[in-house]
Amino acid sequence: MSSREVKLIFEKSREGRRAYSLPECDVPRKDMADLIPEELLRQTPADLPEVSEVDAVRHFTALSRRNHGVDSGFYPLGSCTMKYNPKVNEDVARLSGFTRVHPYQPEDTVQGCLELMYKADRMLAEITGMERVSLQPAAGAHGELTGLMIIKAYHESRGQGKRNKIIVPDSAHGTNPASAAVAGFEVLEVKSNERGCVDVEALKALMSDEIAGLMLTNPNTLGLFEENITEIAEIVHNAGGLLYYDGANANAIVGISRPGDMGFDVVHLNLHKTFSTPHGGGGPGSGPVGVKKELVPFLPVPLIEYSDGRYYLDYDRPLSIGRVKSFYGNFNVVVKAYAYIMSQGHEGLKEVAQAAVLNANYLMKKLKEYYHLPYDRVCMHEFVLSGVKQKEKGVSTLDIAKRLLDFGYHPPTVYFPLIVKEALMIEPTETESKETLDEFIDAMIQIAREAETEPEKVKGAPHTTVVGRLDEVRAARMPVLRWTGHSK
Amino acid sequence: MSRYIPNTRHQQGEMLKELGMGSPEQLFESIPEEARLKKPLDLPKALSEPELVKHMQEIAGKNANLDEYTCFLGAGAYDHYIPSVVGHVLSRQEFYTSYTPYQPEISQGTLQAIFEYQTMICQLTGMDVANASMYDGATALTEAAVMACQAVKRNEVLVASSVHPESRTVLKTYSRFNGCDVKEIGYSDGRVDLEELESKISGRTAAVIVQNPNFFGIIENLSEIAALAHKYGALFIVSADPISLAVLKSPGEAGADIAVGEGQPLGNPLNFGGPYLGFFAAKKELLRRMPGRIAGETIDAEGRRGFVLTMQTREQHIRREKATSNICSNQALNALAATVYLTVMGKQGLKEVADLCLQKSHYAYEKLTATGKFQPVFSAPFFKEFVVRAKEPVSDLNRRLLGSKIIGGLEIEKFYPEIQNGWLVAVTEKRTREEIDQLAGKAVGV
């Protein structure tokens, strides 16, 4: 990584420089004042930067060098499935036949787009054990919200509008309760038992005719498979509720087990996790939602249908919750996920889950001697260590994470799930070799030793990055959220 | 083995042995028997890389793409020029393969780019603060309505019917579940009907939402609407076309409290509707109620400038069900495209783009109406898009144009049945005089 400060693009601006190239106006020019009344025009120009093309390229190249990506190195960020993003998927997604297509073109001119979406819907339905899938939600949290709206609309359609409570485990992602609240539900929390799974007795005690459903991530955020899943499904179904599957951790089970067969009624998948589409620095993702047959009428409009040799957008769906996004979702992300599934097939997907789970268990076995492992049994695609042993020496989980930066790794997810103290959530994914894992293990062991022998070194980390630990309290208390200077 | 899995069978065997296991199946023993897949998934056979490329080319080839067709279709997604630099920057793996900048020390690239993006959005909209982007223009508008209801502690939202129909539909979907009471305000000569707005607005109104230029391409008189909204203590939300902001009065100048919009025109390909980005900016008093990620400037122990995600106490991973929104991502790569685009175009370039759109769309309007086959529908000023009335169903007209490799304007009747044979035509800086003349020629028909 480059260590020289990169000035803001605004600080590089010089009046009169330009990077753009536009054609001259080839139609008879009119005075702007004749076309738009003065009072509708801008008074103060937007103070955008003025740079040359080479300035622009060097600026963003310099910024890129201050980032760590999956191609830079190991990225074991738990629950985020930072697997390798195949290059060929980027290539095919850039075909003009996908990128240079307007969403309102006549259906006859977009048969390829519609076919791809229709097939992606069907393949994702097969993979999850659902009937149909809407590709409209733009992200996992958006999928959750959409799925919860579907659950609410379903209950309302059956005169069960009083079902306004959603149960969420204490180990759940923060988005689960947040999405439930946005969908107008009251959130009830169910505790985890000593094995890290939903406490079945506690769940039973929450059941009532006001329960709309249960949201569950499986494997859960501890990386453990909910071993009582079929019983849990029965309890919720018997009480008239539905089961929502948060697909954040689907990389563990793809090709091995299907949410539909576990008893789930609604599923979202994160195409940017399990299906290898790049995370883009935080988006765009894609969070398709799949449902069982009785919930299909409530899916967002439009769905893609096929008859008489042609694909079409079906808006004639009176029970649909409506739209949750413009147009048809993050189509170009779906293109990459489709390409990924086509390159894997059933065997390939099954190997993904097997290799991901094997990598996680191998890492866990090697690290548990050095770090506390609160739930010591076979994990799925990820596992959660606790830094409590190191904390006794004054070294926190945050310190361990920051020290890992010096070894060139992106640290694991830290302080999540909330039910584990000093949590370090590690997800290696299937796309890492044993050699990479062994090197990471060595680094983690070295840090554990340093915590014993030279804790200050860990507490002062990182030592090699372009900036040191940044003052986040200052950032929040005295917010500077934009450049406020004036360009030259 | 898959080409994306580096461990060999031999290595996997060693690792299993290390775990005391004989087969990979043992890893999955916690999955109850009845929940395990009994037969292979019914998926197509895996394709090799050359087969995959060929397959994808075949599917892509079934679409009419705008390298081959001339586009006069807009309606919320526009065929603007994307400078070459944008694609090259976005292809840097350090940007596209990274995740949310949770570890700022190794994410300064993404964080600084977001900070620059937020600054540019503030500059364009004339607002004080901006977030790191939302899913798209429609969800940004919807989140703005939710934020306004929470801020003003009222639940009625008045939205102009000249706002993009899909944005209004998304707003309605959300409001069915979140308790916002959405009412529409009609239009008169293509602009918000101020009389109707005045008759409907009251002390119950949390927000008034308009789009500028609106769905018909017409420029609204924002200042008048702002005054009316503020008179009743409601917030004024403007959804703006970012290209137009180079020349049109900014939401900030007009008195808006929240400015949102579809950011696709800023360097993002059409992509059959996504991924795009929604921009979201507001007055500083609303900062702590804003949804989404926000990057802020700070320093490290040595006083070096750096950037972090900040104001996180608003967000779901801290607040859970009490968060201001459930969003936990942004359209980072699309926002980066917008940042690079605005950098390359700069202060002058964006104005030129806006001016070219304005000139060419007016030329097209005159050409079409001069044929006598198209009648004006509205008389109010427009920016890069306009509505004319054809003498035949627009679907027939567009089908004929397709034969000449022209993608015609939107059949606006689909969304506004009262505008019979209405044709919403968009003309960006990319359209040449020759193409516009050809459109006018072919549109007249035989």
CSV table of C-alpha atoms in Angstrom, one decimal, chain A residues 28-228:
chain,number,residue,atom,x,y,z
A,28,PRO,CA,-29.0,25.5,-34.1
A,29,ARG,CA,-28.1,26.9,-30.7
A,30,LYS,CA,-30.6,28.8,-28.7
A,31,ASP,CA,-30.1,31.1,-25.8
A,32,MET,CA,-30.7,29.3,-22.5
A,33,ALA,CA,-32.7,32.2,-21.3
A,34,ASP,CA,-35.1,31.7,-24.2
A,35,LEU,CA,-35.7,28.1,-23.2
A,36,ILE,CA,-35.8,28.3,-19.4
A,37,PRO,CA,-36.9,31.3,-17.3
A,38,GLU,CA,-34.2,32.8,-15.2
A,39,GLU,CA,-35.9,32.0,-11.9
A,40,LEU,CA,-35.6,28.3,-12.7
A,41,LEU,CA,-31.9,28.4,-13.3
A,42,ARG,CA,-29.0,27.8,-11.0
A,43,GLN,CA,-27.5,30.9,-9.4
A,44,THR,CA,-24.2,29.4,-8.0
A,45,PRO,CA,-22.3,26.9,-10.1
A,46,ALA,CA,-21.6,23.5,-8.5
A,47,ASP,CA,-18.0,23.7,-7.5
A,48,LEU,CA,-16.9,20.4,-9.1
A,49,PRO,CA,-13.2,19.8,-9.5
A,50,GLU,CA,-11.3,20.7,-12.7
A,51,VAL,CA,-8.6,18.2,-13.5
A,52,SER,CA,-6.9,16.7,-16.5
A,53,GLU,CA,-7.6,13.1,-17.5
A,54,VAL,CA,-4.2,11.9,-16.2
A,55,ASP,CA,-4.9,13.7,-12.9
A,56,ALA,CA,-8.1,11.8,-12.6
A,57,VAL,CA,-6.6,8.5,-13.5
A,58,ARG,CA,-3.7,8.9,-11.1
A,59,HIS,CA,-5.9,10.1,-8.3
A,60,PHE,CA,-8.2,7.1,-8.4
A,61,THR,CA,-5.4,4.7,-9.0
A,62,ALA,CA,-3.7,6.2,-5.9
A,63,LEU,CA,-6.9,5.7,-3.9
A,64,SER,CA,-7.2,2.1,-5.1
A,65,ARG,CA,-3.7,1.4,-3.7
A,66,ARG,CA,-5.0,2.3,-0.3
A,67,ASN,CA,-7.6,-0.5,-0.3
A,68,HIS,CA,-7.4,-4.2,0.4
A,69,GLY,CA,-9.5,-6.4,-1.9
A,70,VAL,CA,-10.0,-10.2,-2.3
A,71,ASP,CA,-7.4,-10.2,-5.1
A,72,SER,CA,-5.0,-8.5,-2.7
A,73,GLY,CA,-5.1,-11.3,-0.2
A,74,PHE,CA,-7.0,-13.3,2.4
A,75,TYR,CA,-10.2,-11.7,3.6
A,76,PRO,CA,-11.8,-14.0,6.3
A,77,LEU,CA,-14.5,-11.6,7.2
A,78,GLY,CA,-17.2,-13.7,9.0
A,79,SER,CA,-20.7,-13.7,7.5
A,80,CYS,CA,-19.6,-11.8,4.5
A,81,THR,CA,-18.4,-14.7,2.3
A,82,MET,CA,-15.5,-12.9,0.8
A,83,LYS,CA,-14.8,-15.5,-1.8
A,84,TYR,CA,-12.9,-15.0,-5.1
A,85,ASN,CA,-14.9,-13.2,-7.8
A,86,PRO,CA,-14.3,-15.1,-11.1
A,87,LYS,CA,-12.9,-12.8,-13.8
A,88,VAL,CA,-14.9,-14.4,-16.6
A,89,ASN,CA,-18.1,-13.3,-14.9
A,90,GLU,CA,-16.9,-9.7,-15.0
A,91,ASP,CA,-16.2,-10.1,-18.7
A,92,VAL,CA,-19.5,-11.6,-19.7
A,93,ALA,CA,-21.4,-9.1,-17.6
A,94,ARG,CA,-19.8,-6.3,-19.6
A,95,LEU,CA,-21.2,-7.5,-22.9
A,96,SER,CA,-23.1,-4.7,-24.6
A,97,GLY,CA,-26.1,-7.0,-24.9
A,98,PHE,CA,-26.4,-6.7,-21.1
A,99,THR,CA,-25.0,-3.3,-20.2
A,100,ARG,CA,-26.4,-1.2,-23.1
A,101,VAL,CA,-30.0,-2.2,-22.8
A,102,HIS,CA,-32.7,0.2,-21.5
A,103,PRO,CA,-35.2,-1.2,-19.0
A,104,TYR,CA,-38.2,0.1,-20.9
A,105,GLN,CA,-37.2,-1.3,-24.3
A,106,PRO,CA,-40.0,-3.3,-26.0
A,107,GLU,CA,-40.1,-6.9,-24.6
A,108,ASP,CA,-39.3,-8.3,-28.0
A,109,THR,CA,-36.0,-6.5,-27.9
A,110,VAL,CA,-34.9,-7.8,-24.5
A,111,GLN,CA,-35.7,-11.5,-24.7
A,112,GLY,CA,-32.2,-12.3,-23.6
A,113,CYS,CA,-32.4,-10.3,-20.4
A,114,LEU,CA,-35.8,-11.8,-19.6
A,115,GLU,CA,-34.6,-15.3,-20.4
A,116,LEU,CA,-31.6,-14.9,-18.1
A,117,MET,CA,-33.8,-13.6,-15.3
A,118,TYR,CA,-36.4,-16.3,-15.7
A,119,LYS,CA,-33.7,-19.0,-15.6
A,120,ALA,CA,-32.0,-17.4,-12.7
A,121,ASP,CA,-35.3,-17.4,-10.9
A,122,ARG,CA,-35.8,-21.1,-11.6
A,123,MET,CA,-32.3,-22.1,-10.7
A,124,LEU,CA,-32.3,-20.2,-7.4
A,125,ALA,CA,-35.7,-21.7,-6.6
A,126,GLU,CA,-34.3,-25.2,-7.2
A,127,ILE,CA,-31.2,-24.4,-5.1
A,128,THR,CA,-33.3,-23.2,-2.2
A,129,GLY,CA,-36.3,-25.5,-2.5
A,130,MET,CA,-38.7,-22.7,-3.2
A,131,GLU,CA,-41.4,-22.2,-5.9
A,132,ARG,CA,-40.5,-18.9,-7.3
A,133,VAL,CA,-37.9,-16.2,-6.8
A,134,SER,CA,-38.1,-12.4,-7.2
A,135,LEU,CA,-34.8,-10.8,-8.3
A,136,GLN,CA,-35.9,-7.3,-7.4
A,137,PRO,CA,-34.4,-6.7,-4.0
A,138,ALA,CA,-31.0,-4.9,-4.2
A,139,ALA,CA,-29.3,-6.3,-1.2
A,140,GLY,CA,-29.7,-8.8,1.7
A,141,ALA,CA,-31.4,-6.3,4.0
A,142,HIS,CA,-33.7,-5.3,1.1
A,143,GLY,CA,-34.5,-9.0,0.6
A,144,GLU,CA,-35.3,-9.3,4.3
A,145,LEU,CA,-37.7,-6.3,4.1
A,146,THR,CA,-39.4,-7.7,1.0
A,147,GLY,CA,-39.8,-11.2,2.6
A,148,LEU,CA,-41.3,-9.7,5.7
A,149,MET,CA,-43.7,-7.6,3.7
A,150,ILE,CA,-44.7,-10.8,1.9
A,151,ILE,CA,-45.3,-12.5,5.2
A,152,LYS,CA,-47.4,-9.7,6.5
A,153,ALA,CA,-49.4,-9.5,3.3
A,154,TYR,CA,-50.0,-13.2,3.4
A,155,HIS,CA,-51.4,-13.1,7.0
A,156,GLU,CA,-53.5,-10.1,6.1
A,157,SER,CA,-55.0,-11.9,3.1
A,158,ARG,CA,-56.2,-14.6,5.5
A,159,GLY,CA,-57.7,-12.3,8.0
A,160,GLN,CA,-54.8,-12.7,10.3
A,161,GLY,CA,-53.7,-9.1,10.4
A,162,LYS,CA,-53.3,-9.3,14.1
A,163,ARG,CA,-50.1,-11.3,13.6
A,164,ASN,CA,-47.7,-8.4,14.1
A,165,LYS,CA,-44.8,-10.0,15.9
A,166,ILE,CA,-41.6,-11.4,14.4
A,167,ILE,CA,-39.2,-13.5,16.5
A,168,VAL,CA,-35.5,-13.0,16.0
A,169,PRO,CA,-32.7,-14.9,17.8
A,170,ASP,CA,-30.3,-13.0,20.0
A,171,SER,CA,-27.5,-14.1,17.7
A,172,ALA,CA,-29.2,-12.6,14.6
A,173,HIS,CA,-27.7,-10.0,12.3
A,174,GLY,CA,-28.8,-6.4,13.2
A,175,THR,CA,-30.6,-6.1,9.9
A,176,ASN,CA,-33.1,-8.8,11.0
A,177,PRO,CA,-34.8,-6.7,13.8
A,178,ALA,CA,-34.3,-3.5,11.8
A,179,SER,CA,-36.0,-4.9,8.7
A,180,ALA,CA,-38.8,-6.3,10.8
A,181,ALA,CA,-39.3,-2.9,12.4
A,182,VAL,CA,-39.4,-1.2,8.9
A,183,ALA,CA,-42.0,-3.7,7.8
A,184,GLY,CA,-44.1,-2.7,10.7
A,185,PHE,CA,-43.6,-5.7,13.0
A,186,GLU,CA,-42.9,-5.8,16.7
A,187,VAL,CA,-39.7,-7.7,17.4
A,188,LEU,CA,-39.4,-10.4,20.0
A,189,GLU,CA,-36.0,-11.9,20.8
A,190,VAL,CA,-35.5,-15.6,21.5
A,191,LYS,CA,-32.5,-16.7,23.4
A,192,SER,CA,-29.8,-19.1,22.3
A,193,ASN,CA,-29.1,-22.2,24.4
A,194,GLU,CA,-25.8,-23.4,25.8
A,195,ARG,CA,-25.1,-25.1,22.5
A,196,GLY,CA,-25.4,-21.8,20.6
A,197,CYS,CA,-28.7,-22.7,18.9
A,198,VAL,CA,-32.3,-21.5,19.3
A,199,ASP,CA,-33.6,-22.5,22.8
A,200,VAL,CA,-36.6,-24.5,21.7
A,201,GLU,CA,-38.4,-24.2,25.1
A,202,ALA,CA,-38.0,-20.4,25.0
A,203,LEU,CA,-39.3,-20.4,21.5
A,204,LYS,CA,-42.4,-22.4,22.5
A,205,ALA,CA,-43.1,-20.0,25.3
A,206,LEU,CA,-43.2,-17.1,22.8
A,207,MET,CA,-45.8,-18.7,20.5
A,208,SER,CA,-49.2,-17.1,20.3
A,209,ASP,CA,-51.8,-16.1,17.6
A,210,GLU,CA,-49.9,-12.8,17.2
A,211,ILE,CA,-46.8,-14.5,15.9
A,212,ALA,CA,-46.2,-13.7,12.2
A,213,GLY,CA,-43.0,-15.7,11.9
A,214,LEU,CA,-39.5,-16.5,12.9
A,215,MET,CA,-36.4,-15.2,11.1
A,216,LEU,CA,-33.5,-17.5,11.2
A,217,THR,CA,-30.0,-17.7,9.7
A,218,ASN,CA,-29.0,-21.3,9.3
A,219,PRO,CA,-26.2,-22.0,9.9
A,220,ASN,CA,-26.5,-19.3,12.4
A,221,THR,CA,-24.0,-16.5,13.1
A,222,LEU,CA,-22.0,-18.7,15.4
A,223,GLY,CA,-21.4,-20.9,12.3
A,224,LEU,CA,-23.5,-23.7,13.8
A,225,PHE,CA,-26.3,-25.5,12.1
A,226,GLU,CA,-29.6,-25.2,13.9
A,227,GLU,CA,-29.8,-28.9,14.7
A,228,ASN,CA,-33.5,-28.7,15.8
